[in-house]
JSON list of C-alpha atoms in Angstrom, two decimals:
[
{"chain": "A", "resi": 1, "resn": "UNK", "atom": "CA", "xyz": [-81.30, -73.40, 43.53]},
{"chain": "A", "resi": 2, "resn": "UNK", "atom": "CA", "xyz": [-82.28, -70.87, 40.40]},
{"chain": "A", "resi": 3, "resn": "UNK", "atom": "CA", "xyz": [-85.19, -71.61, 41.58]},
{"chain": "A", "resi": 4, "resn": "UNK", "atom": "CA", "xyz": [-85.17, -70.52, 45.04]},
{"chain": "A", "resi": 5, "resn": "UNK", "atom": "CA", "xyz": [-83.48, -66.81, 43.83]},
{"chain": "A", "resi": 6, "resn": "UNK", "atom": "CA", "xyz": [-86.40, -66.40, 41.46]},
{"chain": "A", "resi": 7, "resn": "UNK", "atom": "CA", "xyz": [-88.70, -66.90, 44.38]},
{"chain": "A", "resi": 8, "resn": "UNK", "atom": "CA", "xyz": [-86.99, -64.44, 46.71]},
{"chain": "A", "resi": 9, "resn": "UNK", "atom": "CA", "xyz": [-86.61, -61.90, 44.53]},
{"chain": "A", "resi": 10, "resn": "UNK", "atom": "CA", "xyz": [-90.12, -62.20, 43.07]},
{"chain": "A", "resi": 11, "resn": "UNK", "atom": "CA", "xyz": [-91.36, -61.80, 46.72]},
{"chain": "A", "resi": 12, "resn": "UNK", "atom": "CA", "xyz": [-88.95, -58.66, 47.69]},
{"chain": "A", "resi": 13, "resn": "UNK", "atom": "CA", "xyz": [-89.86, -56.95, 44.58]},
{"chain": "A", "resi": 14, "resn": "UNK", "atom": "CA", "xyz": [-93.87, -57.95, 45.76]},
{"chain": "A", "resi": 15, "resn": "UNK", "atom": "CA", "xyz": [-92.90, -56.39, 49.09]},
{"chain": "A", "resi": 16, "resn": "UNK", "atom": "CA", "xyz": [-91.48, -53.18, 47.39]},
{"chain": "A", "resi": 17, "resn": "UNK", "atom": "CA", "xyz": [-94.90, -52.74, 45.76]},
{"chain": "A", "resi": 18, "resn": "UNK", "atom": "CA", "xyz": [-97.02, -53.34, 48.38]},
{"chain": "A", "resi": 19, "resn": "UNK", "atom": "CA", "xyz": [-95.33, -52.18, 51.34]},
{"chain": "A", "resi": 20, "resn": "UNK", "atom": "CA", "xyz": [-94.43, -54.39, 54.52]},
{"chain": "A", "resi": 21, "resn": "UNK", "atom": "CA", "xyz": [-97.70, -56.50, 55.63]},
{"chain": "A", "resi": 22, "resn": "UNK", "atom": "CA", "xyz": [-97.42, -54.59, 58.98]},
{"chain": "A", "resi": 23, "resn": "UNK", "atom": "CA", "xyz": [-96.86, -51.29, 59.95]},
{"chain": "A", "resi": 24, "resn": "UNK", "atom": "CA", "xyz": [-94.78, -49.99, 62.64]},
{"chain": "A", "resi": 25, "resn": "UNK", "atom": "CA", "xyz": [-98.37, -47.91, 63.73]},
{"chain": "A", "resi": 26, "resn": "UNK", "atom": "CA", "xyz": [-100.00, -51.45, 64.19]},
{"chain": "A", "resi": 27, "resn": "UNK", "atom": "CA", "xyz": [-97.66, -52.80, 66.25]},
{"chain": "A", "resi": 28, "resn": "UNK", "atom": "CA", "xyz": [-97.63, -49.06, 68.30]},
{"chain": "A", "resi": 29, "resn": "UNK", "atom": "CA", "xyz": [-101.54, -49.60, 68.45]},
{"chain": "A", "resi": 30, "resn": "UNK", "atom": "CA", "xyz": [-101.13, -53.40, 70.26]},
{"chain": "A", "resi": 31, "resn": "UNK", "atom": "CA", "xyz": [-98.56, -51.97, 72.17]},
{"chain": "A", "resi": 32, "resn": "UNK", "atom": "CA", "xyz": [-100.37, -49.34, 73.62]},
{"chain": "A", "resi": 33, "resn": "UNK", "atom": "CA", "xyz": [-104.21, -51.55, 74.00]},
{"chain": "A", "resi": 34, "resn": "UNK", "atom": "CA", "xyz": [-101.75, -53.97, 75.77]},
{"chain": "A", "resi": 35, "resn": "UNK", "atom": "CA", "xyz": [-100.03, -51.60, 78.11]},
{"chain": "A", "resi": 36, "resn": "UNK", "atom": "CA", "xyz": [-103.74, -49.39, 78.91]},
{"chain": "A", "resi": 37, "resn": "UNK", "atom": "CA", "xyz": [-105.30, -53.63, 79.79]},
{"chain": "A", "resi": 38, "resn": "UNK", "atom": "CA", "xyz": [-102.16, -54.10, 82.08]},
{"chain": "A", "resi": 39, "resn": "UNK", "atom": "CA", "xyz": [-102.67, -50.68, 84.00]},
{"chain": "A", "resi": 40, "resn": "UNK", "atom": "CA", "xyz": [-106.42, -51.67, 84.16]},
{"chain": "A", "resi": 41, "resn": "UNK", "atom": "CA", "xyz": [-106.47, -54.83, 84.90]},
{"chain": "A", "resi": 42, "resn": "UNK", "atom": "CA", "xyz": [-103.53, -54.10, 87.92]},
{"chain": "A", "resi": 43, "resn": "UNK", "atom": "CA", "xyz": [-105.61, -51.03, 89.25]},
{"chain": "A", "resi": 44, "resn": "UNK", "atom": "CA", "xyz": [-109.19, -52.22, 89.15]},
{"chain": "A", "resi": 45, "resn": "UNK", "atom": "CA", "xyz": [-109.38, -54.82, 92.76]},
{"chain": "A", "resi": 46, "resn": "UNK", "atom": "CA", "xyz": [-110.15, -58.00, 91.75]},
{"chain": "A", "resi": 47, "resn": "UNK", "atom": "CA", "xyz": [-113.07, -60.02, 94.29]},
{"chain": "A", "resi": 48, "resn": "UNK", "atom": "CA", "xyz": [-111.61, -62.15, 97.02]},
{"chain": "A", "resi": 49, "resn": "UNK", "atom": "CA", "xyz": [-112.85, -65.54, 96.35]},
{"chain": "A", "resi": 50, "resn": "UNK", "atom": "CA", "xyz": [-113.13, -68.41, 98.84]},
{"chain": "A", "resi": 51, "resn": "UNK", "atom": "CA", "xyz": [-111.93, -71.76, 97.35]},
{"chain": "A", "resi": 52, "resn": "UNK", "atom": "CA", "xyz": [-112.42, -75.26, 98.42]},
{"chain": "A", "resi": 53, "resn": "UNK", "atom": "CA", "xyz": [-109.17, -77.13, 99.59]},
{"chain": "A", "resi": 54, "resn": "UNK", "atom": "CA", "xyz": [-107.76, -79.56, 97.21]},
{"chain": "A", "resi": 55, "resn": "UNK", "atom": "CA", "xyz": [-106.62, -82.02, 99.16]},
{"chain": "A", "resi": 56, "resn": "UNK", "atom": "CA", "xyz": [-108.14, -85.43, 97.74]},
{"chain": "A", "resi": 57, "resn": "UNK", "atom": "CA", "xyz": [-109.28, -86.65, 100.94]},
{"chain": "A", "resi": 58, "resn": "UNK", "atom": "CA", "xyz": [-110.10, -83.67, 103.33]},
{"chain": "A", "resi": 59, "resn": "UNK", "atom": "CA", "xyz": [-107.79, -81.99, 105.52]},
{"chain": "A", "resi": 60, "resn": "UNK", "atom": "CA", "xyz": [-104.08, -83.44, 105.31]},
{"chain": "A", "resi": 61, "resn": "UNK", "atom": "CA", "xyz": [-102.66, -85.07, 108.31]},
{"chain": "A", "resi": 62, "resn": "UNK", "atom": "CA", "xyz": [-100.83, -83.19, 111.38]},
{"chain": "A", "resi": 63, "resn": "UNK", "atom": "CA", "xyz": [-97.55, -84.99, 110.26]},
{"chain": "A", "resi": 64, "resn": "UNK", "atom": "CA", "xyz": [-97.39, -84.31, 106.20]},
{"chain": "A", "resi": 65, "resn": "UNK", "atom": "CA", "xyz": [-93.82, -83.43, 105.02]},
{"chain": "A", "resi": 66, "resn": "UNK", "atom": "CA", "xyz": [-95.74, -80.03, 103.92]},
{"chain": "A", "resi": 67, "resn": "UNK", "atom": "CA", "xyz": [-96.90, -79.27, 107.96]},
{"chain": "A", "resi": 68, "resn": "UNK", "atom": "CA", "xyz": [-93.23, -80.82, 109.53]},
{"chain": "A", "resi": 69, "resn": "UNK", "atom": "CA", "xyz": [-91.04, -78.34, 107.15]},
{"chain": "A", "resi": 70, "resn": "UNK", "atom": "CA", "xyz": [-93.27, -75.54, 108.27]},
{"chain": "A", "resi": 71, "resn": "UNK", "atom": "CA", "xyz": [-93.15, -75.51, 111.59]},
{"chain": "A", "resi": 72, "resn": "UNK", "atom": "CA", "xyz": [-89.98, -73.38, 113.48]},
{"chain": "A", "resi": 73, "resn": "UNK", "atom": "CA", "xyz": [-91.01, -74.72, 117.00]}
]
């Protein structure tokens, strides 16, 4: 347990010395490159693609629990 308290305090005295590993800019400078690629990425139109249907065999059957809960007929 003596130890452990050595270890701590050697590495808050380090800290002290050295400074925090990060700086409160750093994190404001990912903040803000995070929030400008969110605006960007929501304002710039993104390309309408066509996509192949993924149903394993082709077009599902007229009476799949997916096409019955659909309909309001």
């Amino acid at each position: 347990m003596e130890t452990i308290d050595g270890a701590v305090i050697d590495a808050l005295a380090y800290q002290r010395r050295h400074g925090a590993p990060l700086s409160g800019a750093v994190f404001g400078i990912a903040a803000g490159v995070a929030l400008s690629v969110g605006l960007l990425g929501s304002v710039i139109p993104a390309r309408e693609t066509r996509v192949a249907s993924i149903a394993p065999f082709g077009a599902p059957p007229a009476l799949a629990p997916s096409t019955l809960l659909g309909t309001s007929e």
